[in-house]
Short mmCIF file of N, CA, C and O in Angstrom, two decimals:
data_model
loop_
_atom_site.label_atom_id
_atom_site.label_comp_id
_atom_site.label_asym_id
_atom_site.label_seq_id
_atom_site.Cartn_x
_atom_site.Cartn_y
_atom_site.Cartn_z
N MET A 1 -5.21 -50.35 10.96
CA MET A 1 -3.65 -49.44 10.33
C MET A 1 -4.00 -47.93 10.62
O MET A 1 -2.51 -46.92 10.55
N GLY A 2 -4.74 -47.00 9.81
CA GLY A 2 -5.10 -45.74 10.34
C GLY A 2 -5.21 -45.09 11.17
O GLY A 2 -4.19 -44.12 11.59
N VAL A 3 -5.70 -46.11 12.38
CA VAL A 3 -5.24 -44.93 13.47
C VAL A 3 -3.93 -45.57 14.37
O VAL A 3 -3.62 -44.66 14.78
N THR A 4 -3.20 -46.52 13.79
CA THR A 4 -1.74 -46.37 14.32
C THR A 4 -1.38 -44.97 13.44
O THR A 4 -0.46 -44.34 14.20
N SER A 5 -0.99 -44.92 12.18
CA SER A 5 -0.76 -43.57 11.59
C SER A 5 -1.16 -42.20 12.22
O SER A 5 0.07 -41.35 12.41
N PHE A 6 -2.46 -42.56 12.45
CA PHE A 6 -2.90 -41.07 12.92
C PHE A 6 -1.84 -41.21 14.54
O PHE A 6 -1.76 -39.89 14.82
N LEU A 7 -2.26 -42.18 15.86
CA LEU A 7 -1.49 -42.12 16.83
C LEU A 7 -0.01 -41.76 16.59
O LEU A 7 0.67 -40.93 17.35
N VAL A 8 1.17 -42.13 15.34
CA VAL A 8 2.12 -41.80 15.23
C VAL A 8 2.82 -40.14 15.03
O VAL A 8 3.42 -39.45 15.90
N ASN A 9 1.29 -40.12 14.19
CA ASN A 9 1.71 -38.73 13.61
C ASN A 9 1.25 -37.61 14.76
O ASN A 9 2.08 -36.69 15.13
N SER A 10 0.27 -38.14 15.87
CA SER A 10 -0.24 -37.59 16.96
C SER A 10 1.11 -37.24 17.94
O SER A 10 1.46 -36.23 18.63
N ALA A 11 1.61 -38.06 18.05
CA ALA A 11 2.75 -38.11 18.78
C ALA A 11 3.88 -37.89 18.29
O ALA A 11 4.85 -36.62 19.49
N THR A 12 4.44 -37.58 17.21
CA THR A 12 5.33 -36.92 16.95
C THR A 12 5.14 -35.04 16.86
O THR A 12 5.82 -34.11 16.86
N HIS A 13 4.18 -35.14 17.30
CA HIS A 13 3.51 -33.10 17.12
C HIS A 13 4.17 -32.81 18.83
O HIS A 13 3.95 -31.67 19.26
N ARG A 14 4.20 -33.65 19.67
CA ARG A 14 3.97 -33.75 21.08
C ARG A 14 5.84 -34.18 21.55
O ARG A 14 6.29 -33.76 22.20
N ILE A 15 6.47 -35.05 20.99
CA ILE A 15 7.76 -35.42 20.93
C ILE A 15 8.61 -36.04 20.23
O ILE A 15 8.05 -36.03 19.06
N PRO A 16 9.75 -35.93 20.33
CA PRO A 16 11.02 -36.29 19.34
C PRO A 16 10.44 -37.04 18.34
O PRO A 16 10.29 -38.55 19.18
N VAL A 17 10.53 -37.10 16.93
CA VAL A 17 10.52 -38.23 16.23
C VAL A 17 10.70 -39.81 16.25
O VAL A 17 10.59 -40.56 16.83
N GLY A 18 12.66 -39.19 17.01
CA GLY A 18 13.47 -40.25 17.66
C GLY A 18 12.78 -41.47 18.71
O GLY A 18 12.48 -42.29 18.74
N LEU A 19 12.08 -40.85 19.54
CA LEU A 19 11.41 -41.43 20.60
C LEU A 19 10.29 -41.77 20.27
O LEU A 19 10.06 -42.73 20.50
N THR A 20 9.11 -41.06 19.15
CA THR A 20 8.16 -41.87 19.05
C THR A 20 8.85 -43.35 18.45
O THR A 20 7.55 -44.24 18.79
N ILE A 21 9.50 -42.93 17.74
CA ILE A 21 9.69 -44.46 16.73
C ILE A 21 10.38 -45.39 17.92
O ILE A 21 10.14 -46.70 18.09
N ILE A 22 11.04 -45.06 18.40
CA ILE A 22 11.30 -46.21 19.64
C ILE A 22 10.36 -46.37 20.69
O ILE A 22 9.76 -47.82 20.85
N LEU A 23 9.56 -45.84 20.96
CA LEU A 23 8.29 -46.27 21.81
C LEU A 23 7.16 -47.10 20.64
O LEU A 23 6.27 -47.81 21.65
N HIS A 24 7.14 -47.21 19.56
CA HIS A 24 6.46 -47.51 18.70
C HIS A 24 6.82 -49.07 18.33
O HIS A 24 5.91 -50.01 18.34
N PHE A 25 7.85 -49.50 18.45
CA PHE A 25 8.81 -50.60 17.76
C PHE A 25 8.62 -51.74 19.28
O PHE A 25 9.33 -53.12 18.96
N PRO A 26 7.40 -51.05 20.12
CA PRO A 26 8.17 -52.62 21.09
C PRO A 26 6.86 -53.85 20.70
O PRO A 26 6.69 -54.57 21.20
N TYR A 27 6.06 -52.88 19.56
CA TYR A 27 5.11 -54.06 18.83
C TYR A 27 5.31 -55.36 18.52
O TYR A 27 4.45 -56.66 19.08
N PRO A 28 6.75 -55.81 18.00
CA PRO A 28 6.55 -57.34 18.46
C PRO A 28 6.87 -58.03 19.73
O PRO A 28 5.91 -59.37 19.67
N THR A 29 6.90 -57.13 20.60
CA THR A 29 7.14 -57.81 21.87
C THR A 29 5.96 -58.12 22.43
O THR A 29 5.47 -58.77 22.54
N ILE A 30 4.97 -57.16 22.36
CA ILE A 30 3.45 -57.19 22.73
C ILE A 30 2.89 -58.34 21.88
O ILE A 30 1.89 -58.85 22.45
N VAL A 31 3.48 -58.48 20.63
CA VAL A 31 2.22 -59.49 19.72
C VAL A 31 3.11 -61.12 20.31
O VAL A 31 2.34 -61.81 20.55
N ALA A 32 3.96 -61.13 20.66
CA ALA A 32 5.05 -62.32 21.18
C ALA A 32 4.29 -62.70 22.89
O ALA A 32 3.38 -63.58 22.93
N VAL A 33 4.37 -61.71 23.26
CA VAL A 33 3.05 -62.15 24.91
C VAL A 33 1.78 -61.98 24.87
O VAL A 33 1.38 -62.91 25.16
N VAL A 34 1.71 -61.10 23.24
CA VAL A 34 0.10 -62.16 23.44
C VAL A 34 -0.61 -63.09 22.77
O VAL A 34 -1.60 -63.70 22.96
N MET A 35 0.69 -63.64 21.82
CA MET A 35 0.06 -64.71 21.28
C MET A 35 0.53 -66.24 22.16
O MET A 35 -0.41 -66.91 22.12
N ILE A 36 1.41 -65.68 22.78
CA ILE A 36 2.00 -66.76 24.24
C ILE A 36 0.57 -66.77 24.96
O ILE A 36 -0.08 -68.14 25.44
N LEU A 37 0.02 -65.76 25.55
CA LEU A 37 -1.19 -65.70 26.60
C LEU A 37 -2.46 -66.50 26.31
O LEU A 37 -3.13 -66.65 27.08
N PHE A 38 -2.77 -64.90 24.90
CA PHE A 38 -3.63 -66.01 24.62
C PHE A 38 -4.25 -67.06 23.45
O PHE A 38 -5.55 -67.70 23.33
N PHE A 39 -3.32 -67.07 22.66
CA PHE A 39 -3.32 -67.98 21.48
C PHE A 39 -2.26 -69.17 21.71
O PHE A 39 -2.37 -70.53 20.75
N HIS A 40 -2.39 -69.21 22.97
CA HIS A 40 -1.46 -70.95 23.69
C HIS A 40 0.04 -70.99 23.17
O HIS A 40 0.09 -72.57 22.52
N GLN A 41 0.76 -69.98 21.72
CA GLN A 41 2.11 -69.97 21.60
C GLN A 41 2.85 -70.54 22.12
O GLN A 41 2.83 -70.36 23.78
N LYS A 42 3.92 -71.57 21.86
CA LYS A 42 5.03 -72.04 22.79
C LYS A 42 5.54 -71.02 23.41
O LYS A 42 6.42 -70.44 22.36
N PHE A 43 6.15 -70.81 24.73
CA PHE A 43 7.19 -69.78 25.04
C PHE A 43 8.51 -70.64 25.01
O PHE A 43 8.71 -71.04 25.92
N THR A 44 9.33 -70.19 23.94
CA THR A 44 10.43 -70.76 24.41
C THR A 44 11.78 -69.79 24.66
O THR A 44 11.72 -68.99 25.03
N VAL A 45 12.98 -70.66 25.20
CA VAL A 45 14.02 -69.77 25.56
C VAL A 45 14.54 -68.37 24.41
O VAL A 45 14.39 -67.39 24.60
N PHE A 46 14.27 -69.10 23.10
CA PHE A 46 14.55 -67.65 22.13
C PHE A 46 13.31 -66.32 22.38
O PHE A 46 14.01 -65.57 21.88
N LYS A 47 12.19 -66.86 22.60
CA LYS A 47 10.97 -65.52 22.86
C LYS A 47 11.52 -64.89 24.58
O LYS A 47 11.37 -63.93 24.31
N HIS A 48 11.84 -65.89 25.34
CA HIS A 48 11.97 -65.57 26.30
C HIS A 48 13.29 -64.00 26.28
O HIS A 48 13.08 -63.31 26.54
N VAL A 49 14.43 -64.77 25.91
CA VAL A 49 15.35 -63.94 25.30
C VAL A 49 15.16 -62.34 24.56
O VAL A 49 15.80 -61.41 25.03
N ALA A 50 15.07 -62.98 23.45
CA ALA A 50 13.86 -61.25 22.63
C ALA A 50 13.25 -60.87 23.48
O ALA A 50 13.33 -59.24 23.16
N ILE A 51 12.73 -60.82 24.30
CA ILE A 51 11.64 -60.30 24.82
C ILE A 51 12.38 -59.06 25.99
O ILE A 51 12.07 -58.17 25.93
N VAL A 52 13.23 -59.52 26.96
CA VAL A 52 14.25 -59.47 27.78
C VAL A 52 14.79 -58.46 27.12
O VAL A 52 14.79 -57.12 27.44
N CYS A 53 16.07 -58.96 25.64
CA CYS A 53 16.36 -57.42 25.22
C CYS A 53 15.60 -56.73 24.28
O CYS A 53 16.29 -55.66 24.54
N SER A 54 14.18 -56.80 24.28
CA SER A 54 13.59 -55.91 23.74
C SER A 54 13.21 -54.78 24.51
O SER A 54 13.07 -53.63 24.49
N SER A 55 13.03 -55.58 25.39
CA SER A 55 12.55 -54.00 26.79
C SER A 55 13.32 -53.78 27.13
O SER A 55 13.54 -52.63 27.52
N GLY A 56 14.92 -54.52 27.41
CA GLY A 56 15.82 -53.68 28.55
C GLY A 56 16.85 -52.19 27.12
O GLY A 56 17.14 -51.47 27.63
N GLY A 57 16.65 -53.51 25.94
CA GLY A 57 17.37 -52.59 24.89
C GLY A 57 16.44 -50.77 24.76
O GLY A 57 17.02 -49.73 24.82
N MET A 58 15.20 -50.79 24.83
CA MET A 58 14.10 -49.78 25.22
C MET A 58 14.05 -49.11 26.10
O MET A 58 14.53 -47.82 26.03
N MET A 59 14.34 -49.70 27.12
CA MET A 59 15.01 -48.83 28.48
C MET A 59 15.91 -48.21 28.54
O MET A 59 15.87 -47.05 29.15
N LEU A 60 17.00 -48.48 28.15
CA LEU A 60 18.17 -48.24 28.15
C LEU A 60 18.46 -46.77 26.75
O LEU A 60 18.99 -45.83 27.42
N ILE A 61 18.00 -47.04 26.11
CA ILE A 61 17.53 -46.26 24.65
C ILE A 61 17.32 -44.90 25.13
O ILE A 61 16.53 -43.77 24.79
N THR A 62 15.99 -45.32 25.50
CA THR A 62 14.61 -44.11 26.25
C THR A 62 15.56 -43.52 27.50
O THR A 62 14.48 -42.60 27.79
N ASN A 63 16.08 -43.50 27.22
CA ASN A 63 16.58 -42.98 29.36
C ASN A 63 16.76 -41.45 28.83
O ASN A 63 17.71 -41.18 27.73
N MET A 64 16.04 -40.72 29.90
CA MET A 64 16.40 -39.12 29.10
C MET A 64 17.12 -38.91 30.33
O MET A 64 16.83 -39.14 31.33
N ASP A 65 17.98 -37.84 29.89
CA ASP A 65 18.92 -37.48 31.11
C ASP A 65 18.59 -36.18 31.72
O ASP A 65 19.32 -35.21 32.47
N GLY A 66 16.93 -36.22 31.58
CA GLY A 66 16.27 -35.06 32.15
C GLY A 66 16.72 -33.31 32.30
O GLY A 66 15.97 -32.36 32.33
N ASN A 67 17.00 -32.90 30.88
CA ASN A 67 17.14 -31.89 30.44
C ASN A 67 16.39 -30.75 29.73
O ASN A 67 16.66 -29.90 29.58
N ARG A 68 15.48 -32.03 29.38
CA ARG A 68 14.12 -31.04 28.33
C ARG A 68 12.96 -31.96 29.03
O ARG A 68 13.20 -33.20 29.31
N ALA A 69 11.72 -31.05 29.19
CA ALA A 69 10.78 -31.87 29.42
C ALA A 69 9.99 -32.78 28.54
O ALA A 69 9.53 -32.22 26.77
N ILE A 70 9.62 -33.72 28.77
CA ILE A 70 8.62 -34.55 27.30
C ILE A 70 7.74 -35.08 27.75
O ILE A 70 7.18 -35.05 28.98
N SER A 71 6.63 -34.89 26.84
CA SER A 71 5.11 -34.88 26.79
C SER A 71 4.39 -36.16 27.46
O SER A 71 4.78 -36.81 26.58
N ALA A 72 3.81 -36.61 28.30
CA ALA A 72 3.40 -37.73 28.90
C ALA A 72 2.25 -37.91 27.89
O ALA A 72 2.34 -38.93 27.72
N THR A 73 1.67 -37.37 27.03
CA THR A 73 1.01 -37.22 26.01
C THR A 73 1.09 -38.06 24.93
O THR A 73 1.04 -38.90 24.44
N GLY A 74 2.78 -37.62 24.44
CA GLY A 74 3.09 -38.28 23.40
C GLY A 74 3.35 -39.27 23.58
O GLY A 74 3.63 -40.02 22.82
N ILE A 75 4.16 -39.60 24.84
CA ILE A 75 4.89 -40.65 25.46
C ILE A 75 3.55 -41.90 25.09
O ILE A 75 3.09 -42.93 24.67
N LEU A 76 1.94 -41.62 25.71
CA LEU A 76 1.10 -42.34 25.58
C LEU A 76 0.27 -42.63 24.16
O LEU A 76 -0.03 -43.69 24.13
N LEU A 77 0.55 -41.63 23.03
CA LEU A 77 0.07 -41.89 22.18
C LEU A 77 0.80 -42.95 21.35
O LEU A 77 0.38 -43.45 20.12
N ALA A 78 2.33 -42.77 21.91
CA ALA A 78 3.34 -43.82 20.99
C ALA A 78 2.95 -44.76 21.46
O ALA A 78 3.24 -45.61 20.70
N LEU A 79 3.11 -44.83 22.25
CA LEU A 79 2.69 -46.62 22.91
C LEU A 79 0.94 -47.21 22.38
O LEU A 79 1.76 -47.92 22.74
N ALA A 80 0.51 -46.23 22.47
CA ALA A 80 -0.97 -46.44 21.70
C ALA A 80 -0.62 -47.11 20.32
O ALA A 80 -1.00 -47.54 20.34
N SER A 81 0.38 -46.26 19.86
CA SER A 81 0.35 -46.98 18.63
C SER A 81 0.94 -47.92 18.42
O SER A 81 0.55 -49.18 17.38
N SER A 82 1.77 -48.52 19.44
CA SER A 82 2.18 -49.55 19.47
C SER A 82 1.08 -50.89 19.42
O SER A 82 1.38 -52.04 18.87
N LEU A 83 0.09 -50.19 20.75
CA LEU A 83 -0.70 -51.58 20.71
C LEU A 83 -1.55 -52.23 19.53
O LEU A 83 -1.61 -53.05 19.26
N THR A 84 -1.89 -50.51 18.94
CA THR A 84 -2.79 -50.97 18.12
C THR A 84 -2.03 -51.32 16.70
O THR A 84 -2.83 -52.55 16.35
N TYR A 85 -1.14 -51.52 16.64
CA TYR A 85 -0.27 -52.30 15.33
C TYR A 85 0.09 -53.45 15.83
O TYR A 85 -0.81 -54.38 14.49
N SER A 86 0.20 -53.55 17.07
CA SER A 86 0.45 -55.26 17.56
C SER A 86 -1.37 -55.89 17.50
O SER A 86 -0.98 -56.85 17.25
N PHE A 87 -2.43 -55.26 17.28
CA PHE A 87 -3.90 -56.01 17.32
C PHE A 87 -3.89 -56.08 15.69
O PHE A 87 -4.30 -56.93 15.13
N TYR A 88 -3.49 -55.20 14.79
CA TYR A 88 -3.18 -55.08 13.43
C TYR A 88 -2.57 -56.24 13.07
O TYR A 88 -3.32 -57.33 12.32
N MET A 89 -1.14 -56.55 13.67
CA MET A 89 -0.94 -58.01 13.20
C MET A 89 -1.55 -58.96 13.63
O MET A 89 -1.32 -60.01 12.95
N ILE A 90 -2.12 -58.67 14.81
CA ILE A 90 -2.24 -60.21 15.20
C ILE A 90 -3.96 -60.74 14.76
O ILE A 90 -4.23 -61.47 14.33
N ALA A 91 -4.84 -59.37 14.28
CA ALA A 91 -6.08 -59.77 13.50
C ALA A 91 -5.61 -60.32 12.03
O ALA A 91 -6.59 -61.01 11.77
N ASN A 92 -4.67 -59.77 11.88
CA ASN A 92 -4.49 -60.28 10.49
C ASN A 92 -3.73 -61.63 10.90
O ASN A 92 -4.38 -62.81 9.52
N ASP A 93 -3.28 -62.02 11.80
CA ASP A 93 -2.87 -63.59 11.65
C ASP A 93 -4.05 -64.84 12.32
O ASP A 93 -4.00 -65.91 11.23
N LYS A 94 -5.20 -64.17 12.91
CA LYS A 94 -5.57 -64.80 13.54
C LYS A 94 -7.14 -64.82 13.11
O LYS A 94 -8.17 -65.32 13.71
N GLY A 95 -7.24 -63.60 13.05
CA GLY A 95 -8.98 -62.86 13.10
C GLY A 95 -9.51 -63.50 11.58
O GLY A 95 -9.02 -64.25 10.68
N LYS A 96 -10.94 -62.90 11.91
CA LYS A 96 -11.69 -63.18 10.17
C LYS A 96 -11.60 -62.59 8.65
O LYS A 96 -11.40 -62.83 8.02
N ILE A 97 -10.51 -61.39 9.25
CA ILE A 97 -9.96 -60.38 8.34
C ILE A 97 -9.03 -61.02 7.57
O ILE A 97 -8.81 -61.02 6.50
N ASN A 98 -8.44 -62.24 8.45
CA ASN A 98 -7.67 -62.60 7.36
C ASN A 98 -7.62 -63.33 5.87
O ASN A 98 -7.38 -63.60 4.94
N GLU A 99 -9.29 -64.13 6.08
CA GLU A 99 -9.65 -64.50 4.64
C GLU A 99 -10.22 -63.46 4.16
O GLU A 99 -10.76 -64.01 2.96
N LEU A 100 -10.44 -61.94 3.96
CA LEU A 100 -10.40 -61.16 3.11
C LEU A 100 -9.30 -61.21 1.77
O LEU A 100 -8.13 -61.51 2.38
N PRO A 101 -9.71 -60.96 0.76
CA PRO A 101 -8.47 -60.66 -0.10
C PRO A 101 -7.54 -59.92 -0.12
O PRO A 101 -8.59 -58.48 1.11
N LEU A 102 -6.52 -59.72 -0.21
CA LEU A 102 -5.52 -58.11 -0.18
C LEU A 102 -6.09 -57.02 -0.59
O LEU A 102 -6.12 -56.27 0.55
N LEU A 103 -6.71 -56.83 -1.67
CA LEU A 103 -7.01 -55.64 -2.23
C LEU A 103 -8.32 -54.87 -1.29
O LEU A 103 -8.37 -53.67 -1.39
N VAL A 104 -9.22 -56.20 -1.02
CA VAL A 104 -10.63 -55.55 -0.13
C VAL A 104 -9.85 -54.89 1.14
O VAL A 104 -10.80 -54.19 2.15
N LYS A 105 -8.52 -55.78 1.88
CA LYS A 105 -8.51 -55.26 2.73
C LYS A 105 -7.56 -53.84 2.67
O LYS A 105 -8.02 -52.93 3.10
N LEU A 106 -6.97 -53.94 2.01
CA LEU A 106 -6.63 -52.54 1.05
C LEU A 106 -7.27 -51.35 1.52
O LEU A 106 -6.93 -49.98 1.64
N ALA A 107 -8.86 -51.64 0.23
CA ALA A 107 -9.62 -50.57 0.59
C ALA A 107 -10.03 -50.20 1.42
O ALA A 107 -10.41 -49.29 1.49
N TYR A 108 -10.53 -50.92 2.69
CA TYR A 108 -10.98 -51.11 3.86
C TYR A 108 -10.24 -49.77 4.66
O TYR A 108 -10.58 -49.07 5.11
N PHE A 109 -8.54 -50.23 4.87
CA PHE A 109 -7.97 -49.82 5.40
C PHE A 109 -7.75 -48.21 5.37
O PHE A 109 -7.39 -47.29 5.49
N GLY A 110 -7.30 -48.18 3.42
CA GLY A 110 -7.59 -46.79 3.34
C GLY A 110 -8.13 -45.77 3.02
O GLY A 110 -8.24 -45.04 3.57
N LEU A 111 -9.89 -46.83 3.47
CA LEU A 111 -10.79 -45.90 2.91
C LEU A 111 -11.27 -44.76 4.59
O LEU A 111 -11.55 -44.34 4.83
N GLY A 112 -10.73 -46.20 5.62
CA GLY A 112 -10.73 -45.83 7.32
C GLY A 112 -9.42 -44.81 7.11
O GLY A 112 -9.74 -43.76 8.34
N SER A 113 -8.79 -44.97 6.79
CA SER A 113 -7.58 -43.66 7.17
C SER A 113 -7.75 -43.11 6.78
O SER A 113 -7.59 -41.04 7.24
N SER A 114 -8.08 -42.58 5.73
CA SER A 114 -8.88 -41.22 4.79
C SER A 114 -10.24 -40.65 5.69
O SER A 114 -9.85 -39.43 5.77
N LEU A 115 -10.74 -41.31 6.48
CA LEU A 115 -11.98 -40.65 6.47
C LEU A 115 -11.15 -40.25 8.07
O LEU A 115 -12.25 -39.34 8.64
N LEU A 116 -10.43 -41.07 9.00
CA LEU A 116 -9.74 -40.35 10.42
C LEU A 116 -8.98 -39.33 9.93
O LEU A 116 -9.48 -38.44 10.68
N PHE A 117 -8.13 -39.68 8.76
CA PHE A 117 -7.46 -38.44 8.83
C PHE A 117 -8.26 -37.15 8.02
O PHE A 117 -7.67 -35.87 8.61
N GLY A 118 -8.71 -37.02 7.13
CA GLY A 118 -9.73 -35.67 7.54
C GLY A 118 -11.08 -34.99 8.01
O GLY A 118 -10.77 -34.18 8.32
N LEU A 119 -11.32 -36.22 8.62
CA LEU A 119 -12.43 -35.53 10.27
C LEU A 119 -11.11 -35.16 11.31
O LEU A 119 -11.53 -34.22 11.59
N SER A 120 -10.22 -35.78 11.15
CA SER A 120 -9.11 -35.10 11.84
C SER A 120 -9.08 -33.71 11.45
O SER A 120 -9.12 -32.45 12.57
N SER A 121 -8.26 -33.24 10.76
CA SER A 121 -8.57 -32.07 9.90
C SER A 121 -9.27 -31.25 10.22
O SER A 121 -8.88 -29.69 10.08
N ALA A 122 -10.87 -31.66 9.44
CA ALA A 122 -11.78 -31.01 9.30
C ALA A 122 -12.22 -29.92 11.62
O ALA A 122 -12.04 -29.05 11.35
N PHE A 123 -11.98 -31.69 12.12
CA PHE A 123 -12.06 -30.44 13.46
C PHE A 123 -11.01 -29.92 14.03
O PHE A 123 -11.25 -28.77 15.04
N GLN A 124 -9.64 -30.13 13.46
CA GLN A 124 -8.74 -28.94 13.82
C GLN A 124 -8.52 -27.64 13.06
O GLN A 124 -7.74 -27.14 13.45
N ALA A 125 -9.01 -27.55 11.94
CA ALA A 125 -9.39 -26.29 11.19
C ALA A 125 -7.84 -26.61 10.65
O ALA A 125 -7.31 -25.30 10.67
N ARG A 126 -7.65 -27.28 9.93
CA ARG A 126 -6.41 -27.38 9.01
C ARG A 126 -6.56 -28.02 7.89
O ARG A 126 -5.60 -28.42 7.13
N PHE A 127 -7.81 -28.04 7.35
CA PHE A 127 -7.61 -28.77 6.09
C PHE A 127 -8.16 -27.51 5.33
O PHE A 127 -8.89 -26.29 5.43
N VAL A 128 -7.75 -27.60 4.16
CA VAL A 128 -6.84 -26.86 3.13
C VAL A 128 -7.62 -26.93 1.74
O VAL A 128 -6.71 -27.80 1.65
N CYS A 129 -8.53 -26.39 1.77
CA CYS A 129 -8.88 -26.53 -0.19
C CYS A 129 -7.95 -25.51 -1.28
O CYS A 129 -7.60 -24.21 -0.58
N ARG A 130 -7.16 -25.56 -2.13
CA ARG A 130 -7.17 -25.11 -3.01
C ARG A 130 -7.93 -23.97 -3.93
O ARG A 130 -9.01 -24.95 -4.93
N GLY A 131 -8.15 -23.26 -3.88
CA GLY A 131 -8.45 -22.11 -4.93
C GLY A 131 -7.68 -21.67 -6.00
O GLY A 131 -6.45 -22.71 -6.52
N ARG A 132 -7.80 -21.17 -7.08
CA ARG A 132 -7.06 -20.53 -8.14
C ARG A 132 -5.71 -20.47 -8.15
O ARG A 132 -4.29 -20.53 -8.62
N SER A 133 -6.03 -19.25 -7.16
CA SER A 133 -4.40 -18.78 -7.15
C SER A 133 -3.79 -18.35 -5.67
O SER A 133 -3.03 -17.72 -5.63
N ARG A 134 -5.01 -18.79 -4.55
CA ARG A 134 -4.81 -18.68 -3.57
C ARG A 134 -5.09 -20.10 -2.22
O ARG A 134 -6.00 -20.70 -3.05
N ARG A 135 -4.70 -20.37 -1.92
CA ARG A 135 -5.26 -21.77 -0.51
C ARG A 135 -5.81 -20.51 0.52
O ARG A 135 -6.18 -19.77 1.22
N VAL A 136 -7.08 -21.49 1.00
CA VAL A 136 -8.78 -20.47 1.16
C VAL A 136 -8.48 -22.14 2.52
O VAL A 136 -8.91 -23.61 2.18
N LEU A 137 -8.63 -21.30 3.89
CA LEU A 137 -8.75 -22.39 5.01
C LEU A 137 -10.44 -22.71 4.70
O LEU A 137 -11.49 -21.71 4.63
N CYS A 138 -11.02 -23.92 4.83
CA CYS A 138 -12.14 -24.52 4.48
C CYS A 138 -13.03 -24.19 6.20
O CYS A 138 -14.30 -23.82 6.03
N CYS A 139 -12.53 -24.64 6.99
CA CYS A 139 -13.02 -24.80 8.52
C CYS A 139 -12.83 -23.23 9.44
O CYS A 139 -11.64 -22.40 9.36
#
């Protein structure tokens, strides 16, 4: 979950927020395809129509007019966030992590997210310590 948030935040620094969110939301389609291919869920007409509509809608919405350059890195980060969230959803449904109590899962995800964002901030020299009267850059 923390990796997904990190990727979405990183993508929004490179491409518009609306485009980032649109590129993040094919995760239900990815989950459906992975569940059909690897977990042998039934491929129904409803799922087929939903996948086609989702993919077609995303292509129509993200059709760029060419007036502005869009960062390929930002697009890749947004799509990677969709993949990581898809695998998070699948792991919660089919993986061993599903057996853990909810509070334990939340603690692990919260700790992992805190470490990821803290280390990222430290390496990017954006970590700010608050002093008494002024803010001091620690790194």
